[in-house]
Amino acid sequence: MAEFDFLVGVFDVRNRRKAVASLIADPAATLAAGWEEFPAVNTGTAFLGGQVVVDEYAAVLPGGREVAFVDVHAHDPGTGRWSNAIHARGHSPDWSLHVGRFEDGVGTFYRELDGLRMRHTWDRVTAASARFRQAFSTDGGATWHDNWIMELSRRA
């Protein structure tokens, strides 16, 4: 199973993200915040025949702050599910996993975080591009609010 193989390579990323200091600290502020846009670069590598895909993301946010993180996508052949962990530069590793699967070309992954339900969605996957959306819910998943959208375009 190599469903995250689309991330292998180098991508230019167009980001749209809600301009807030912390989604976790104040979800209501996130809803009211405007969107900021900025570019990034994402580089991915597959291991173990695509069972593990690691991608590194680097950007400079509006205002000049640099951000970088590594996603580790690991497939469990027994369950067919993927787990995603994140390690950001300057922060402790975040091992509270997003867990989910791909169905009909769309990957959907969930986790609970400090009273919020989080959802990561990968869709519009082609050989040259993909879209990632991060959303949160404060009502157990009845309604969802996007707070980060990334459009990835493969470099030639």
Tab-separated table of N, CA and C in Angstrom:
chain	number	residue	atom	x	y	z
A	1	MET	N	0.849	-1.181	0.000
A	1	MET	CA	0.000	0.000	0.000
A	1	MET	C	0.889	1.236	0.000
A	2	ALA	N	0.705	2.097	-0.973
A	2	ALA	CA	1.558	3.274	-1.095
A	2	ALA	C	0.723	4.525	-1.358
A	3	GLU	N	-0.323	4.715	-0.599
A	3	GLU	CA	-1.257	5.812	-0.863
A	3	GLU	C	-0.648	7.194	-0.656
A	4	PHE	N	0.389	7.323	0.172
A	4	PHE	CA	1.034	8.620	0.370
A	4	PHE	C	2.205	8.829	-0.587
A	5	ASP	N	2.410	7.925	-1.549
A	5	ASP	CA	3.495	8.096	-2.507
A	5	ASP	C	3.379	9.397	-3.299
A	6	PHE	N	2.192	9.957	-3.416
A	6	PHE	CA	2.042	11.218	-4.141
A	6	PHE	C	2.867	12.335	-3.516
A	7	LEU	N	3.247	12.197	-2.237
A	7	LEU	CA	4.049	13.228	-1.563
A	7	LEU	C	5.548	13.096	-1.826
A	8	VAL	N	5.960	12.045	-2.514
A	8	VAL	CA	7.382	11.852	-2.789
A	8	VAL	C	7.813	12.841	-3.874
A	9	GLY	N	8.851	13.611	-3.574
A	9	GLY	CA	9.355	14.613	-4.498
A	9	GLY	C	9.367	15.979	-3.838
A	10	VAL	N	9.554	16.997	-4.660
A	10	VAL	CA	9.628	18.380	-4.163
A	10	VAL	C	8.424	19.147	-4.708
A	11	PHE	N	7.750	19.863	-3.821
A	11	PHE	CA	6.545	20.610	-4.161
A	11	PHE	C	6.656	22.058	-3.713
A	12	ASP	N	6.128	22.958	-4.536
A	12	ASP	CA	5.867	24.322	-4.098
A	12	ASP	C	4.473	24.306	-3.488
A	13	VAL	N	4.317	25.025	-2.382
A	13	VAL	CA	3.056	24.995	-1.641
A	13	VAL	C	2.496	26.408	-1.526
A	14	ARG	N	1.235	26.550	-1.886
A	14	ARG	CA	0.501	27.800	-1.663
A	14	ARG	C	-0.361	27.579	-0.427
A	15	ASN	N	-0.107	28.353	0.622
A	15	ASN	CA	-0.806	28.209	1.899
A	15	ASN	C	-1.837	29.311	2.092
A	16	ARG	N	-2.975	28.924	2.626
A	16	ARG	CA	-3.969	29.856	3.171
A	16	ARG	C	-4.235	29.366	4.581
A	17	ARG	N	-3.937	30.219	5.575
A	17	ARG	CA	-4.050	29.810	6.966
A	17	ARG	C	-4.695	30.927	7.765
A	18	LYS	N	-5.563	30.543	8.707
A	18	LYS	CA	-6.160	31.532	9.599
A	18	LYS	C	-5.060	32.163	10.438
A	19	ALA	N	-5.038	33.466	10.496
A	19	ALA	CA	-3.980	34.229	11.173
A	19	ALA	C	-4.300	34.371	12.661
A	20	VAL	N	-3.953	33.331	13.422
A	20	VAL	CA	-4.157	33.346	14.874
A	20	VAL	C	-2.910	32.815	15.557
A	21	ALA	N	-2.731	33.221	16.802
A	21	ALA	CA	-1.569	32.745	17.553
A	21	ALA	C	-1.714	31.275	17.904
A	22	SER	N	-2.925	30.844	18.327
A	22	SER	CA	-3.110	29.457	18.730
A	22	SER	C	-4.556	29.027	18.573
A	23	LEU	N	-4.773	28.083	17.680
A	23	LEU	CA	-6.100	27.493	17.513
A	23	LEU	C	-6.565	26.856	18.812
A	24	ILE	N	-5.661	26.156	19.481
A	24	ILE	CA	-6.027	25.425	20.695
A	24	ILE	C	-6.427	26.378	21.814
A	25	ALA	N	-5.682	27.459	21.962
A	25	ALA	CA	-5.959	28.403	23.052
A	25	ALA	C	-7.272	29.142	22.841
A	26	ASP	N	-7.644	29.420	21.595
A	26	ASP	CA	-8.830	30.230	21.360
A	26	ASP	C	-9.492	29.888	20.028
A	27	PRO	N	-10.278	28.797	19.978
A	27	PRO	CA	-10.942	28.430	18.719
A	27	PRO	C	-11.863	29.528	18.195
A	28	ALA	N	-12.505	30.280	19.083
A	28	ALA	CA	-13.412	31.348	18.636
A	28	ALA	C	-12.648	32.424	17.873
A	29	ALA	N	-11.439	32.755	18.325
A	29	ALA	CA	-10.618	33.743	17.616
A	29	ALA	C	-10.249	33.231	16.231
A	30	THR	N	-10.050	31.925	16.100
A	30	THR	CA	-9.721	31.343	14.807
A	30	THR	C	-10.871	31.540	13.831
A	31	LEU	N	-12.094	31.347	14.304
A	31	LEU	CA	-13.259	31.528	13.437
A	31	LEU	C	-13.345	32.956	12.922
A	32	ALA	N	-13.011	33.927	13.770
A	32	ALA	CA	-13.129	35.337	13.414
A	32	ALA	C	-11.922	35.865	12.636
A	33	ALA	N	-10.811	35.160	12.672
A	33	ALA	CA	-9.571	35.648	12.066
A	33	ALA	C	-9.646	35.659	10.543
A	34	GLY	N	-8.878	36.550	9.963
A	34	GLY	CA	-8.733	36.585	8.515
A	34	GLY	C	-7.721	35.557	8.060
A	35	TRP	N	-7.636	35.404	6.758
A	35	TRP	CA	-6.709	34.454	6.167
A	35	TRP	C	-5.405	35.148	5.813
A	36	GLU	N	-4.283	34.439	6.006
A	36	GLU	CA	-2.994	34.908	5.521
A	36	GLU	C	-2.514	33.910	4.482
A	37	GLU	N	-1.770	34.403	3.491
A	37	GLU	CA	-1.251	33.536	2.448
A	37	GLU	C	0.259	33.652	2.398
A	38	PHE	N	0.925	32.516	2.128
A	38	PHE	CA	2.375	32.492	2.053
A	38	PHE	C	2.811	31.225	1.326
A	39	PRO	N	4.005	31.257	0.721
A	39	PRO	CA	4.525	30.074	0.028
A	39	PRO	C	5.308	29.180	0.981
A	40	ALA	N	5.547	27.956	0.533
A	40	ALA	CA	6.367	26.996	1.277
A	40	ALA	C	6.933	25.987	0.293
A	41	VAL	N	7.808	25.123	0.808
A	41	VAL	CA	8.364	24.018	0.033
A	41	VAL	C	8.158	22.751	0.846
A	42	ASN	N	7.726	21.691	0.193
A	42	ASN	CA	7.530	20.393	0.837
A	42	ASN	C	8.318	19.344	0.065
A	43	THR	N	9.110	18.552	0.791
A	43	THR	CA	9.935	17.515	0.176
A	43	THR	C	9.622	16.184	0.839
A	44	GLY	N	9.260	15.177	0.045
A	44	GLY	CA	8.875	13.884	0.598
A	44	GLY	C	9.717	12.740	0.092
A	45	THR	N	9.892	11.730	0.964
A	45	THR	CA	10.649	10.522	0.648
A	45	THR	C	9.882	9.313	1.174
A	46	ALA	N	9.860	8.222	0.394
A	46	ALA	CA	9.189	6.989	0.809
A	46	ALA	C	10.214	5.985	1.316
A	47	PHE	N	9.789	5.190	2.286
A	47	PHE	CA	10.602	4.122	2.856
A	47	PHE	C	9.752	2.862	2.935
A	48	LEU	N	10.414	1.714	3.022
A	48	LEU	CA	9.749	0.422	3.192
A	48	LEU	C	8.673	0.208	2.138
A	49	GLY	N	9.026	0.505	0.891
A	49	GLY	CA	8.096	0.275	-0.208
A	49	GLY	C	6.854	1.129	-0.163
A	50	GLY	N	6.940	2.308	0.435
A	50	GLY	CA	5.797	3.206	0.527
A	50	GLY	C	4.982	3.028	1.792
A	51	GLN	N	5.357	2.098	2.650
A	51	GLN	CA	4.633	1.895	3.899
A	51	GLN	C	4.850	3.054	4.865
A	52	VAL	N	5.997	3.747	4.716
A	52	VAL	CA	6.281	4.944	5.499
A	52	VAL	C	6.687	6.041	4.526
A	53	VAL	N	6.053	7.196	4.640
A	53	VAL	CA	6.417	8.368	3.843
A	53	VAL	C	6.690	9.507	4.812
A	54	VAL	N	7.862	10.123	4.639
A	54	VAL	CA	8.267	11.247	5.487
A	54	VAL	C	8.338	12.469	4.597
A	55	ASP	N	7.660	13.543	5.019
A	55	ASP	CA	7.776	14.776	4.253
A	55	ASP	C	8.163	15.924	5.167
A	56	GLU	N	9.022	16.800	4.619
A	56	GLU	CA	9.527	17.962	5.358
A	56	GLU	C	8.971	19.225	4.709
A	57	TYR	N	8.431	20.103	5.550
A	57	TYR	CA	7.780	21.332	5.123
A	57	TYR	C	8.562	22.511	5.697
A	58	ALA	N	8.803	23.530	4.877
A	58	ALA	CA	9.511	24.723	5.349
A	58	ALA	C	8.866	25.957	4.729
A	59	ALA	N	8.638	26.978	5.576
A	59	ALA	CA	8.010	28.221	5.111
A	59	ALA	C	8.500	29.389	5.940
A	60	VAL	N	8.294	30.572	5.390
A	60	VAL	CA	8.472	31.810	6.136
A	60	VAL	C	7.099	32.465	6.191
A	61	LEU	N	6.578	32.618	7.409
A	61	LEU	CA	5.243	33.183	7.598
A	61	LEU	C	5.258	34.682	7.350
A	62	PRO	N	4.099	35.264	7.056
A	62	PRO	CA	4.034	36.723	7.015
A	62	PRO	C	4.563	37.271	8.351
A	63	GLY	N	5.401	38.255	8.283
A	63	GLY	CA	6.042	38.762	9.490
A	63	GLY	C	7.452	38.236	9.665
A	64	GLY	N	7.826	37.218	8.856
A	64	GLY	CA	9.198	36.766	8.837
A	64	GLY	C	9.560	35.570	9.689
A	65	ARG	N	8.626	35.006	10.466
A	65	ARG	CA	8.963	33.845	11.298
A	65	ARG	C	9.062	32.595	10.437
A	66	GLU	N	10.186	31.870	10.589
A	66	GLU	CA	10.389	30.614	9.864
A	66	GLU	C	9.713	29.469	10.600
A	67	VAL	N	9.071	28.588	9.842
A	67	VAL	CA	8.482	27.384	10.420
A	67	VAL	C	8.945	26.178	9.611
A	68	ALA	N	9.114	25.062	10.288
A	68	ALA	CA	9.479	23.813	9.624
A	68	ALA	C	8.905	22.665	10.441
A	69	PHE	N	8.458	21.642	9.746
A	69	PHE	CA	8.026	20.442	10.441
A	69	PHE	C	8.194	19.238	9.543
A	70	VAL	N	8.201	18.089	10.173
A	70	VAL	CA	8.306	16.814	9.475
A	70	VAL	C	7.073	15.997	9.820
A	71	ASP	N	6.419	15.468	8.801
A	71	ASP	CA	5.298	14.544	8.985
A	71	ASP	C	5.806	13.138	8.706
A	72	VAL	N	5.431	12.201	9.551
A	72	VAL	CA	5.743	10.794	9.344
A	72	VAL	C	4.405	10.077	9.135
A	73	HIS	N	4.184	9.579	7.936
A	73	HIS	CA	2.951	8.872	7.585
A	73	HIS	C	3.282	7.382	7.568
A	74	ALA	N	2.651	6.603	8.434
A	74	ALA	CA	2.964	5.175	8.546
A	74	ALA	C	1.696	4.345	8.337
A	75	HIS	N	1.793	3.360	7.452
A	75	HIS	CA	0.654	2.510	7.106
A	75	HIS	C	0.684	1.227	7.920
A	76	ASP	N	-0.470	0.840	8.448
A	76	ASP	CA	-0.632	-0.432	9.149
A	76	ASP	C	-1.352	-1.390	8.204
A	77	PRO	N	-0.623	-2.337	7.607
A	77	PRO	CA	-1.274	-3.238	6.654
A	77	PRO	C	-2.373	-4.092	7.281
A	78	GLY	N	-2.303	-4.322	8.584
A	78	GLY	CA	-3.327	-5.127	9.252
A	78	GLY	C	-4.680	-4.451	9.304
A	79	THR	N	-4.693	-3.130	9.496
A	79	THR	CA	-5.956	-2.391	9.602
A	79	THR	C	-6.277	-1.582	8.359
A	80	GLY	N	-5.255	-1.342	7.514
A	80	GLY	CA	-5.454	-0.486	6.345
A	80	GLY	C	-5.437	0.988	6.685
A	81	ARG	N	-5.160	1.311	7.954
A	81	ARG	CA	-5.166	2.718	8.383
A	81	ARG	C	-3.759	3.304	8.336
A	82	TRP	N	-3.725	4.617	8.236
A	82	TRP	CA	-2.490	5.390	8.307
A	82	TRP	C	-2.488	6.176	9.601
A	83	SER	N	-1.296	6.370	10.162
A	83	SER	CA	-1.101	7.251	11.309
A	83	SER	C	-0.122	8.329	10.889
A	84	ASN	N	-0.362	9.544	11.332
A	84	ASN	CA	0.489	10.675	10.990
A	84	ASN	C	0.970	11.349	12.259
A	85	ALA	N	2.262	11.504	12.409
A	85	ALA	CA	2.857	12.198	13.548
A	85	ALA	C	3.646	13.388	13.029
A	86	ILE	N	3.788	14.406	13.862
A	86	ILE	CA	4.447	15.644	13.445
A	86	ILE	C	5.541	16.011	14.432
A	87	HIS	N	6.647	16.465	13.894
A	87	HIS	CA	7.708	17.011	14.733
A	87	HIS	C	8.085	18.366	14.154
A	88	ALA	N	7.855	19.434	14.907
A	88	ALA	CA	8.158	20.786	14.453
A	88	ALA	C	9.470	21.266	15.042
A	89	ARG	N	10.216	22.028	14.243
A	89	ARG	CA	11.491	22.577	14.702
A	89	ARG	C	11.260	23.423	15.961
A	90	GLY	N	12.072	23.152	16.994
A	90	GLY	CA	11.985	23.934	18.223
A	90	GLY	C	10.890	23.497	19.175
A	91	HIS	N	10.179	22.430	18.843
A	91	HIS	CA	9.089	21.940	19.695
A	91	HIS	C	9.305	20.462	19.985
A	92	SER	N	8.664	19.981	21.029
A	92	SER	CA	8.693	18.546	21.319
A	92	SER	C	7.924	17.798	20.236
A	93	PRO	N	8.294	16.560	19.947
A	93	PRO	CA	7.527	15.785	18.968
A	93	PRO	C	6.072	15.651	19.400
A	94	ASP	N	5.175	15.733	18.440
A	94	ASP	CA	3.740	15.586	18.690
A	94	ASP	C	3.355	14.178	18.263
A	95	TRP	N	3.254	13.266	19.230
A	95	TRP	CA	2.944	11.873	18.925
A	95	TRP	C	1.457	11.568	19.097
A	96	SER	N	0.618	12.612	19.285
A	96	SER	CA	-0.828	12.381	19.322
A	96	SER	C	-1.283	12.270	17.862
A	97	LEU	N	-1.480	11.082	17.421
A	97	LEU	CA	-1.617	10.765	16.011
A	97	LEU	C	-2.949	11.169	15.402
A	98	HIS	N	-2.879	11.587	14.142
A	98	HIS	CA	-4.052	11.636	13.291
A	98	HIS	C	-4.145	10.232	12.675
A	99	VAL	N	-5.298	9.620	12.753
A	99	VAL	CA	-5.460	8.259	12.243
A	99	VAL	C	-6.627	8.247	11.266
A	100	GLY	N	-6.440	7.563	10.142
A	100	GLY	CA	-7.513	7.462	9.167
A	100	GLY	C	-7.093	6.632	7.979
A	101	ARG	N	-7.778	6.833	6.876
A	101	ARG	CA	-7.522	6.028	5.681
A	101	ARG	C	-7.944	6.804	4.441
A	102	PHE	N	-7.531	6.262	3.300
A	102	PHE	CA	-7.957	6.776	2.000
A	102	PHE	C	-9.150	5.967	1.529
A	103	GLU	N	-10.161	6.658	1.033
A	103	GLU	CA	-11.313	6.018	0.401
A	103	GLU	C	-11.689	6.837	-0.813
A	104	ASP	N	-11.804	6.184	-1.951
A	104	ASP	CA	-12.164	6.851	-3.207
A	104	ASP	C	-11.255	8.037	-3.496
A	105	GLY	N	-9.949	7.893	-3.215
A	105	GLY	CA	-8.976	8.929	-3.531
A	105	GLY	C	-8.883	10.073	-2.548
A	106	VAL	N	-9.617	9.998	-1.438
A	106	VAL	CA	-9.585	11.053	-0.425
A	106	VAL	C	-9.109	10.440	0.889
A	107	GLY	N	-8.064	11.043	1.466
A	107	GLY	CA	-7.562	10.601	2.768
A	107	GLY	C	-8.120	11.485	3.857
A	108	THR	N	-8.731	10.879	4.876
A	108	THR	CA	-9.322	11.631	5.980
A	108	THR	C	-8.783	11.065	7.284
A	109	PHE	N	-8.275	11.959	8.137
A	109	PHE	CA	-7.569	11.577	9.359
A	109	PHE	C	-8.061	12.446	10.510
A	110	TYR	N	-8.286	11.819	11.679
A	110	TYR	CA	-8.859	12.517	12.839
A	110	TYR	C	-7.988	12.365	14.073
A	111	ARG	N	-8.150	13.307	14.985
A	111	ARG	CA	-7.578	13.199	16.328
A	111	ARG	C	-8.297	14.181	17.242
A	112	GLU	N	-8.233	13.887	18.527
A	112	GLU	CA	-8.767	14.783	19.552
A	112	GLU	C	-7.590	15.532	20.152
A	113	LEU	N	-7.748	16.825	20.393
A	113	LEU	CA	-6.665	17.633	20.921
A	113	LEU	C	-7.232	18.721	21.820
A	114	ASP	N	-7.031	18.568	23.119
A	114	ASP	CA	-7.452	19.578	24.095
A	114	ASP	C	-8.896	20.028	23.905
A	115	GLY	N	-9.798	19.064	23.739
A	115	GLY	CA	-11.214	19.380	23.624
A	115	GLY	C	-11.678	19.703	22.213
A	116	LEU	N	-10.751	19.740	21.265
A	116	LEU	CA	-11.120	19.972	19.866
A	116	LEU	C	-11.014	18.670	19.094
A	117	ARG	N	-11.872	18.525	18.122
A	117	ARG	CA	-11.742	17.414	17.183
A	117	ARG	C	-11.059	17.997	15.954
A	118	MET	N	-9.971	17.366	15.528
A	118	MET	CA	-9.203	17.843	14.383
A	118	MET	C	-9.380	16.869	13.217
A	119	ARG	N	-9.380	17.429	12.002
A	119	ARG	CA	-9.494	16.605	10.796
A	119	ARG	C	-8.478	17.095	9.765
A	120	HIS	N	-7.707	16.165	9.219
A	120	HIS	CA	-6.829	16.437	8.087
A	120	HIS	C	-7.382	15.700	6.881
A	121	THR	N	-7.475	16.393	5.762
A	121	THR	CA	-7.999	15.800	4.540
A	121	THR	C	-7.006	16.007	3.408
A	122	TRP	N	-6.689	14.935	2.694
A	122	TRP	CA	-5.907	15.001	1.468
A	122	TRP	C	-6.844	14.664	0.328
A	123	ASP	N	-6.959	15.569	-0.661
A	123	ASP	CA	-7.806	15.310	-1.815
A	123	ASP	C	-7.210	15.994	-3.043
A	124	ARG	N	-7.917	15.915	-4.147
A	124	ARG	CA	-7.460	16.469	-5.431
A	124	ARG	C	-6.049	15.984	-5.770
A	125	VAL	N	-5.779	14.724	-5.454
A	125	VAL	CA	-4.457	14.151	-5.670
A	125	VAL	C	-4.304	13.753	-7.132
A	126	THR	N	-3.248	14.283	-7.775
A	126	THR	CA	-2.871	13.897	-9.136
A	126	THR	C	-1.363	13.627	-9.128
A	127	ALA	N	-0.810	13.302	-10.275
A	127	ALA	CA	0.635	13.099	-10.369
A	127	ALA	C	1.398	14.405	-10.152
A	128	ALA	N	0.740	15.535	-10.346
A	128	ALA	CA	1.428	16.832	-10.266
A	128	ALA	C	0.976	17.717	-9.115
A	129	SER	N	-0.067	17.319	-8.379
A	129	SER	CA	-0.590	18.229	-7.357
A	129	SER	C	-1.432	17.483	-6.322
A	130	ALA	N	-1.707	18.178	-5.238
A	130	ALA	CA	-2.585	17.655	-4.186
A	130	ALA	C	-3.048	18.826	-3.329
A	131	ARG	N	-4.113	18.590	-2.565
A	131	ARG	CA	-4.594	19.601	-1.621
A	131	ARG	C	-4.705	18.980	-0.229
A	132	PHE	N	-4.262	19.753	0.756
A	132	PHE	CA	-4.370	19.375	2.171
A	132	PHE	C	-5.258	20.416	2.839
A	133	ARG	N	-6.178	19.926	3.687
A	133	ARG	CA	-7.010	20.840	4.476
A	133	ARG	C	-6.994	20.396	5.925
A	134	GLN	N	-6.771	21.346	6.815
A	134	GLN	CA	-6.903	21.096	8.248
A	134	GLN	C	-8.152	21.816	8.722
A	135	ALA	N	-8.978	21.113	9.472
A	135	ALA	CA	-10.210	21.699	9.986
A	135	ALA	C	-10.362	21.281	11.438
A	136	PHE	N	-11.195	22.035	12.171
A	136	PHE	CA	-11.463	21.706	13.560
A	136	PHE	C	-12.951	21.803	13.825
A	137	SER	N	-13.366	21.090	14.867
A	137	SER	CA	-14.757	21.101	15.302
A	137	SER	C	-14.790	21.267	16.814
A	138	THR	N	-15.658	22.142	17.287
A	138	THR	CA	-15.853	22.321	18.728
A	138	THR	C	-17.129	21.633	19.204
A	139	ASP	N	-17.843	20.968	18.267
A	139	ASP	CA	-19.104	20.324	18.632
A	139	ASP	C	-19.104	18.833	18.293
A	140	GLY	N	-17.939	18.197	18.456
A	140	GLY	CA	-17.841	16.759	18.262
A	140	GLY	C	-17.921	16.294	16.828
A	141	GLY	N	-17.738	17.200	15.873
A	141	GLY	CA	-17.749	16.822	14.468
A	141	GLY	C	-19.037	17.133	13.739
A	142	ALA	N	-19.991	17.792	14.393
A	142	ALA	CA	-21.233	18.169	13.711
A	142	ALA	C	-20.963	19.246	12.659
A	143	THR	N	-20.076	20.191	12.978
A	143	THR	CA	-19.666	21.222	12.020
A	143	THR	C	-18.147	21.304	12.003
A	144	TRP	N	-17.599	21.651	10.835
A	144	TRP	CA	-16.151	21.736	10.646
A	144	TRP	C	-15.776	23.104	10.117
A	145	HIS	N	-14.619	23.589	10.554
A	145	HIS	CA	-14.116	24.900	10.155
A	145	HIS	C	-12.682	24.754	9.661
A	146	ASP	N	-12.470	25.011	8.370
A	146	ASP	CA	-11.106	24.977	7.839
A	146	ASP	C	-10.297	26.094	8.476
A	147	ASN	N	-9.051	25.770	8.863
A	147	ASN	CA	-8.163	26.815	9.353
A	147	ASN	C	-6.810	26.785	8.648
A	148	TRP	N	-6.592	25.819	7.735
A	148	TRP	CA	-5.354	25.788	6.955
A	148	TRP	C	-5.606	24.984	5.692
A	149	ILE	N	-5.272	25.566	4.560
A	149	ILE	CA	-5.424	24.893	3.263
A	149	ILE	C	-4.092	25.028	2.531
A	150	MET	N	-3.577	23.908	2.043
A	150	MET	CA	-2.323	23.919	1.293
A	150	MET	C	-2.569	23.309	-0.082
A	151	GLU	N	-2.172	24.031	-1.126
A	151	GLU	CA	-2.221	23.540	-2.492
A	151	GLU	C	-0.791	23.219	-2.916
A	152	LEU	N	-0.498	21.941	-3.158
A	152	LEU	CA	0.850	21.492	-3.513
A	152	LEU	C	0.952	21.303	-5.017
A	153	SER	N	2.036	21.832	-5.604
A	153	SER	CA	2.328	21.670	-7.031
A	153	SER	C	3.728	21.091	-7.183
A	154	ARG	N	3.829	19.961	-7.840
A	154	ARG	CA	5.119	19.293	-8.014
A	154	ARG	C	6.050	20.145	-8.866
A	155	ARG	N	7.309	20.258	-8.411
A	155	ARG	CA	8.333	20.938	-9.211
A	155	ARG	C	8.757	20.046	-10.362
A	156	ALA	N	9.078	20.669	-11.481
A	156	ALA	CA	9.516	19.917	-12.662
A	156	ALA	C	10.881	19.297	-12.421
